[in-house]
Amino acid sequence: MTLTVRDFRPADAKAVADLRRAAVPFLLATPQGIAWEVSAATAEQRLRLLVAERDGRVVGSVRAMLLHDSSTPGQATASPQVHPDHRGLGVGHALLTSAEEHLSAAGATRLFAWAADEPGALAFAQRHGYRRTRQGRFLRLDLASADLPPLPAALPPGVRLHTGADFEDDPHPLYAADAEATADEPGDVTSDALTYEDWLRRTWEHPCIDPDLSAVVTVDGEVAAFSLAATDGLGRYSSAMTGTRRAFRGRGLARLAKTASLHRARDAGCTEAFTGNDADNAPMLAINHGFGYRPFAVEWRHVRELGRG
């Protein structure tokens, strides 16, 4: 059988979305979102979405790009995703090799990739020279039957709940909160150089982001905490990001925002919810456990210094 690795074409959007749902079912994927990721990419990202075709069928893909939202130069990411029915046939190797070649030419010196916590995937990463670093935990909630905590009958003085749609005329306060919370997340890469324009393009304008289901908490008119909601139109909801600005932490505001968002999602017909956290993010893991989220999948982040064996 013939294996070909080539650049994504708009006509591939549905096939790549179907592939991602099969390979990484805890991540949302829609044809509109796949096409948008490519069309909205900035020149600084040097993004290439590569697909692997076997006898005319898309059986794998990899998104290779520079992590230009970090102040540390030369960092990049590429995680091959292969359909479960086509693993062990060289698809992942072909995708990763092409991604590494592209990113090396783009100036990357350190490449990060995710691998599932299972023997085959971990062995694949090791064979290709990748070193295991951090664990990511992905959780699932049966939203249809979950015993969600109730929203408080009254909020503390000065505290108000909003939807993300309330900020559509000026989302900059949400950007500022998201940028601050993201920069403080545990991880190998610090996202400390995200511009407002990039955030608008890559986050706020993403087709899966649902402003009506997103929740924002303000204190005396200032954005204090938020929970961005993403949906796929198939009954699946995902927490795109939940966080609290530094000055307001320790007051339960992130939990309040996520409670409101989950209630809105269920009322809108979503039946299952997914979220992911770094294994060292104990506060958010505790919040999610309290909602009833349970372990669904584990992945390990790996790193390789490009140009070395």
Tab-separated table of C-alpha atoms in Angstrom:
chain	number	residue	atom	x	y	z
A	1	MET	CA	0.000	0.000	0.000
A	2	THR	CA	1.225	3.490	-0.870
A	3	LEU	CA	1.847	6.027	1.901
A	4	THR	CA	2.042	9.726	1.044
A	5	VAL	CA	2.679	12.692	3.336
A	6	ARG	CA	1.488	16.024	1.959
A	7	ASP	CA	0.159	19.404	3.029
A	8	PHE	CA	-3.436	19.780	4.155
A	9	ARG	CA	-6.018	20.857	1.597
A	10	PRO	CA	-9.364	22.459	2.497
A	11	ALA	CA	-11.141	19.370	1.153
A	12	ASP	CA	-9.376	17.319	3.883
A	13	ALA	CA	-11.107	19.130	6.761
A	14	LYS	CA	-13.762	16.499	7.485
A	15	ALA	CA	-11.326	13.601	7.125
A	16	VAL	CA	-8.848	15.224	9.534
A	17	ALA	CA	-11.610	16.009	12.046
A	18	ASP	CA	-12.833	12.393	11.905
A	19	LEU	CA	-9.251	11.183	12.336
A	20	ARG	CA	-8.640	13.375	15.391
A	21	ARG	CA	-11.837	12.203	17.067
A	22	ALA	CA	-10.710	8.598	16.573
A	23	ALA	CA	-7.097	9.171	17.658
A	24	VAL	CA	-7.593	11.632	20.542
A	25	PRO	CA	-11.269	11.440	21.574
A	26	PHE	CA	-10.779	13.819	24.508
A	27	LEU	CA	-10.065	16.740	22.150
A	28	LEU	CA	-12.779	18.479	20.162
A	29	ALA	CA	-12.441	18.410	16.391
A	30	THR	CA	-14.727	19.843	13.722
A	31	PRO	CA	-14.142	20.418	9.999
A	32	GLN	CA	-14.674	24.154	10.530
A	33	GLY	CA	-12.128	24.232	13.339
A	34	ILE	CA	-9.518	22.297	11.341
A	35	ALA	CA	-9.847	24.607	8.330
A	36	TRP	CA	-9.755	27.661	10.596
A	37	GLU	CA	-6.524	26.527	12.314
A	38	VAL	CA	-4.769	26.659	8.969
A	39	SER	CA	-6.365	29.800	7.548
A	40	ALA	CA	-5.917	31.796	10.782
A	41	ALA	CA	-2.280	30.841	11.402
A	42	THR	CA	0.165	33.730	11.597
A	43	ALA	CA	3.364	33.875	9.595
A	44	GLU	CA	5.369	33.671	12.844
A	45	GLN	CA	3.907	30.244	13.615
A	46	ARG	CA	5.304	28.733	10.401
A	47	LEU	CA	2.410	26.302	10.649
A	48	ARG	CA	2.178	23.270	8.410
A	49	LEU	CA	-0.663	20.808	8.815
A	50	LEU	CA	0.549	17.608	7.207
A	51	VAL	CA	-1.648	14.642	6.398
A	52	ALA	CA	-0.704	11.043	5.708
A	53	GLU	CA	-2.648	9.266	2.989
A	54	ARG	CA	-2.695	5.522	2.500
A	55	ASP	CA	-4.297	4.497	-0.769
A	56	GLY	CA	-6.256	7.731	-0.917
A	57	ARG	CA	-7.503	7.692	2.676
A	58	VAL	CA	-6.323	10.154	5.348
A	59	VAL	CA	-4.956	7.957	8.148
A	60	GLY	CA	-2.783	10.422	10.051
A	61	SER	CA	-1.936	14.076	10.536
A	62	VAL	CA	0.477	16.318	12.391
A	63	ARG	CA	0.338	20.027	13.145
A	64	ALA	CA	3.888	21.379	13.118
A	65	MET	CA	4.460	24.953	14.285
A	66	LEU	CA	6.722	27.288	16.203
A	67	LEU	CA	5.602	28.295	19.714
A	68	HIS	CA	5.927	31.998	19.056
A	69	ASP	CA	3.753	32.950	22.045
A	70	SER	CA	6.705	32.112	24.310
A	71	SER	CA	9.537	34.563	24.940
A	72	THR	CA	12.001	31.679	24.589
A	73	PRO	CA	12.956	31.390	20.905
A	74	GLY	CA	13.378	28.180	18.940
A	75	GLN	CA	10.607	26.156	20.560
A	76	ALA	CA	8.153	24.173	18.456
A	77	THR	CA	5.502	21.485	18.698
A	78	ALA	CA	4.454	18.511	16.573
A	79	SER	CA	2.403	15.527	17.794
A	80	PRO	CA	1.544	12.930	15.132
A	81	GLN	CA	-1.981	11.540	15.321
A	82	VAL	CA	-2.594	8.203	13.615
A	83	HIS	CA	-5.891	6.398	13.205
A	84	PRO	CA	-6.006	3.381	15.585
A	85	ASP	CA	-6.531	1.018	12.641
A	86	HIS	CA	-3.330	2.175	10.936
A	87	ARG	CA	-0.781	2.230	13.751
A	88	GLY	CA	2.434	0.265	13.563
A	89	LEU	CA	2.686	0.744	9.784
A	90	GLY	CA	5.161	3.646	9.633
A	91	VAL	CA	2.575	6.437	9.437
A	92	GLY	CA	3.693	8.186	12.619
A	93	HIS	CA	7.359	7.948	11.613
A	94	ALA	CA	6.689	9.493	8.207
A	95	LEU	CA	4.667	12.347	9.711
A	96	LEU	CA	7.165	13.099	12.470
A	97	THR	CA	10.126	13.039	10.067
A	98	SER	CA	8.423	15.530	7.761
A	99	ALA	CA	7.455	17.754	10.698
A	100	GLU	CA	10.992	17.753	12.106
A	101	GLU	CA	12.468	18.669	8.731
A	102	HIS	CA	10.069	21.579	8.346
A	103	LEU	CA	10.621	22.907	11.863
A	104	SER	CA	14.400	22.591	11.665
A	105	ALA	CA	14.349	24.668	8.488
A	106	ALA	CA	12.099	27.186	10.284
A	107	GLY	CA	14.707	27.675	13.010
A	108	ALA	CA	13.378	25.406	15.755
A	109	THR	CA	15.952	23.995	18.149
A	110	ARG	CA	13.668	22.273	20.670
A	111	LEU	CA	10.618	20.241	19.703
A	112	PHE	CA	7.826	19.196	22.061
A	113	ALA	CA	5.406	16.363	21.340
A	114	TRP	CA	2.684	14.479	23.199
A	115	ALA	CA	2.493	10.688	23.438
A	116	ALA	CA	-0.245	8.576	24.959
A	117	ASP	CA	0.537	6.782	28.213
A	118	GLU	CA	0.694	3.365	26.601
A	119	PRO	CA	3.693	1.169	25.732
A	120	GLY	CA	3.592	1.548	21.946
A	121	ALA	CA	3.381	5.347	21.949
A	122	LEU	CA	6.039	5.767	24.637
A	123	ALA	CA	8.394	3.393	22.827
A	124	PHE	CA	7.810	5.315	19.583
A	125	ALA	CA	8.824	8.569	21.266
A	126	GLN	CA	11.933	7.010	22.787
A	127	ARG	CA	13.025	5.473	19.484
A	128	HIS	CA	12.834	8.869	17.842
A	129	GLY	CA	15.046	10.518	20.448
A	130	TYR	CA	12.389	12.158	22.630
A	131	ARG	CA	12.750	12.474	26.395
A	132	ARG	CA	9.700	12.260	28.640
A	133	THR	CA	9.001	15.397	30.705
A	134	ARG	CA	5.505	16.150	32.044
A	135	GLN	CA	2.236	14.314	32.404
A	136	GLY	CA	-1.079	15.671	31.173
A	137	ARG	CA	-4.340	14.300	32.547
A	138	PHE	CA	-7.553	14.384	30.559
A	139	LEU	CA	-10.848	14.046	32.385
A	140	ARG	CA	-14.419	13.337	31.317
A	141	LEU	CA	-17.736	14.281	32.919
A	142	ASP	CA	-21.069	12.659	32.083
A	143	LEU	CA	-22.757	16.021	31.875
A	144	ALA	CA	-26.222	14.617	31.237
A	145	SER	CA	-26.356	12.894	34.623
A	146	ALA	CA	-23.777	14.863	36.627
A	147	ASP	CA	-24.757	16.167	40.044
A	148	LEU	CA	-23.448	19.664	39.399
A	149	PRO	CA	-23.080	21.984	42.375
A	150	PRO	CA	-25.824	24.623	42.399
A	151	LEU	CA	-25.078	28.216	41.653
A	152	PRO	CA	-25.161	30.393	44.778
A	153	ALA	CA	-28.484	32.042	45.530
A	154	ALA	CA	-26.663	35.333	46.060
A	155	LEU	CA	-23.204	36.534	45.089
A	156	PRO	CA	-20.845	38.444	47.412
A	157	PRO	CA	-20.953	42.242	47.181
A	158	GLY	CA	-19.331	43.487	43.999
A	159	VAL	CA	-19.230	40.036	42.349
A	160	ARG	CA	-21.174	39.496	39.127
A	161	LEU	CA	-21.566	36.614	36.666
A	162	HIS	CA	-21.535	37.260	32.919
A	163	THR	CA	-21.447	35.275	29.706
A	164	GLY	CA	-18.575	35.609	27.302
A	165	ALA	CA	-21.031	37.172	24.869
A	166	ASP	CA	-21.244	40.176	27.183
A	167	PHE	CA	-17.655	40.979	26.134
A	168	GLU	CA	-18.036	40.594	22.371
A	169	ASP	CA	-17.801	44.359	21.820
A	170	ASP	CA	-14.517	44.537	23.731
A	171	PRO	CA	-12.929	41.170	24.626
A	172	HIS	CA	-9.602	42.742	25.670
A	173	PRO	CA	-10.311	42.276	29.435
A	174	LEU	CA	-10.785	38.562	28.759
A	175	TYR	CA	-7.509	38.451	26.851
A	176	ALA	CA	-5.686	40.082	29.754
A	177	ALA	CA	-7.109	37.553	32.208
A	178	ASP	CA	-6.393	34.602	29.917
A	179	ALA	CA	-2.830	35.732	29.221
A	180	GLU	CA	-2.091	36.169	32.932
A	181	ALA	CA	-3.585	32.820	33.941
A	182	THR	CA	-1.936	30.942	31.077
A	183	ALA	CA	1.482	32.385	31.866
A	184	ASP	CA	1.209	30.960	35.398
A	185	GLU	CA	0.213	27.436	34.369
A	186	PRO	CA	2.755	24.689	35.156
A	187	GLY	CA	4.429	23.310	32.065
A	188	ASP	CA	7.558	23.009	29.933
A	189	VAL	CA	6.740	26.076	27.856
A	190	THR	CA	5.793	29.441	29.296
A	191	SER	CA	3.240	31.212	27.112
A	192	ASP	CA	4.257	34.696	28.160
A	193	ALA	CA	4.375	36.519	24.830
A	194	LEU	CA	0.825	36.126	23.530
A	195	THR	CA	-0.365	39.313	21.837
A	196	TYR	CA	-3.959	40.496	21.799
A	197	GLU	CA	-4.127	40.101	18.020
A	198	ASP	CA	-2.941	36.480	18.222
A	199	TRP	CA	-5.371	35.724	21.036
A	200	LEU	CA	-8.266	37.137	19.032
A	201	ARG	CA	-7.324	35.081	16.003
A	202	ARG	CA	-6.361	31.804	17.667
A	203	THR	CA	-8.705	31.706	20.665
A	204	TRP	CA	-11.637	34.102	20.695
A	205	GLU	CA	-12.470	33.703	16.997
A	206	HIS	CA	-12.035	29.911	16.945
A	207	PRO	CA	-15.215	28.329	15.538
A	208	CYS	CA	-15.521	25.984	18.525
A	209	ILE	CA	-15.482	28.739	21.158
A	210	ASP	CA	-19.016	29.408	22.416
A	211	PRO	CA	-19.287	32.874	24.042
A	212	ASP	CA	-22.823	32.164	25.286
A	213	LEU	CA	-21.658	29.117	27.271
A	214	SER	CA	-18.472	30.776	28.499
A	215	ALA	CA	-18.639	32.371	31.956
A	216	VAL	CA	-16.881	35.447	33.300
A	217	VAL	CA	-16.757	36.649	36.909
A	218	THR	CA	-16.150	40.314	37.604
A	219	VAL	CA	-15.343	41.958	40.929
A	220	ASP	CA	-16.247	45.633	41.123
A	221	GLY	CA	-16.394	45.675	37.326
A	222	GLU	CA	-12.970	44.077	36.760
A	223	VAL	CA	-12.610	40.635	35.154
A	224	ALA	CA	-11.401	38.346	37.929
A	225	ALA	CA	-12.020	34.800	36.648
A	226	PHE	CA	-13.356	33.084	33.557
A	227	SER	CA	-14.124	29.731	31.969
A	228	LEU	CA	-13.993	29.602	28.174
A	229	ALA	CA	-16.281	26.985	26.656
A	230	ALA	CA	-15.779	25.083	23.414
A	231	THR	CA	-18.386	22.855	21.758
A	232	ASP	CA	-18.471	20.704	18.640
A	233	GLY	CA	-22.179	20.625	17.831
A	234	LEU	CA	-22.230	16.904	18.627
A	235	GLY	CA	-23.107	17.248	22.301
A	236	ARG	CA	-19.489	17.533	23.449
A	237	TYR	CA	-18.227	20.419	25.589
A	238	SER	CA	-14.628	21.207	26.454
A	239	SER	CA	-13.036	23.693	28.846
A	240	ALA	CA	-10.820	25.768	26.576
A	241	MET	CA	-9.308	27.552	29.595
A	242	THR	CA	-10.372	28.315	33.153
A	243	GLY	CA	-8.393	30.719	35.279
A	244	THR	CA	-8.247	33.530	37.810
A	245	ARG	CA	-6.174	36.689	37.799
A	246	ARG	CA	-3.484	36.742	40.480
A	247	ALA	CA	-5.081	39.448	42.603
A	248	PHE	CA	-8.307	37.448	42.975
A	249	ARG	CA	-7.066	33.927	43.639
A	250	GLY	CA	-8.123	31.860	46.632
A	251	ARG	CA	-11.732	33.094	46.612
A	252	GLY	CA	-13.384	30.279	44.630
A	253	LEU	CA	-14.048	32.470	41.595
A	254	ALA	CA	-12.737	30.003	38.998
A	255	ARG	CA	-15.011	27.351	40.468
A	256	LEU	CA	-17.925	29.782	40.252
A	257	ALA	CA	-17.170	30.519	36.597
A	258	LYS	CA	-16.890	26.860	35.659
A	259	THR	CA	-20.059	25.988	37.576
A	260	ALA	CA	-21.985	28.573	35.575
A	261	SER	CA	-20.464	27.403	32.297
A	262	LEU	CA	-21.268	23.736	32.931
A	263	HIS	CA	-24.879	24.540	33.840
A	264	ARG	CA	-25.262	26.574	30.652
A	265	ALA	CA	-23.706	23.779	28.592
A	266	ARG	CA	-26.093	21.181	29.964
A	267	ASP	CA	-29.066	23.479	29.440
A	268	ALA	CA	-27.910	23.880	25.813
A	269	GLY	CA	-27.981	20.110	25.259
A	270	CYS	CA	-24.348	19.111	25.822
A	271	THR	CA	-24.115	15.588	27.239
A	272	GLU	CA	-20.418	15.091	27.976
A	273	ALA	CA	-17.624	17.409	29.035
A	274	PHE	CA	-13.858	17.110	28.723
A	275	THR	CA	-11.005	18.984	30.302
A	276	GLY	CA	-7.242	18.606	30.590
A	277	ASN	CA	-4.729	19.623	33.234
A	278	ASP	CA	-1.033	19.355	33.876
A	279	ALA	CA	-0.476	16.688	36.529
A	280	ASP	CA	1.081	19.341	38.787
A	281	ASN	CA	-1.936	21.654	38.571
A	282	ALA	CA	-3.410	20.378	41.837
A	283	PRO	CA	-5.875	23.256	42.402
A	284	MET	CA	-7.613	22.809	39.033
A	285	LEU	CA	-7.559	19.019	39.280
A	286	ALA	CA	-9.286	19.308	42.666
A	287	ILE	CA	-11.928	21.653	41.253
A	288	ASN	CA	-12.625	19.305	38.361
A	289	HIS	CA	-12.801	16.260	40.640
A	290	GLY	CA	-15.370	18.122	42.734
A	291	PHE	CA	-17.549	18.580	39.652
A	292	GLY	CA	-17.489	14.837	39.062
A	293	TYR	CA	-14.886	14.677	36.307
A	294	ARG	CA	-13.082	11.343	36.242
A	295	PRO	CA	-9.840	10.164	34.555
A	296	PHE	CA	-10.241	9.446	30.853
A	297	ALA	CA	-6.742	9.491	29.344
A	298	VAL	CA	-3.139	10.319	30.185
A	299	GLU	CA	-0.478	11.693	27.865
A	300	TRP	CA	3.194	12.484	28.428
A	301	ARG	CA	4.919	15.489	26.973
A	302	HIS	CA	8.260	14.719	25.386
A	303	VAL	CA	11.073	16.944	24.144
A	304	ARG	CA	13.885	16.536	21.654
A	305	GLU	CA	16.725	18.911	20.919
A	306	LEU	CA	16.719	19.219	17.145
A	307	GLY	CA	20.035	18.698	15.419
A	308	ARG	CA	20.974	16.006	17.926
A	309	GLY	CA	20.550	12.282	17.706
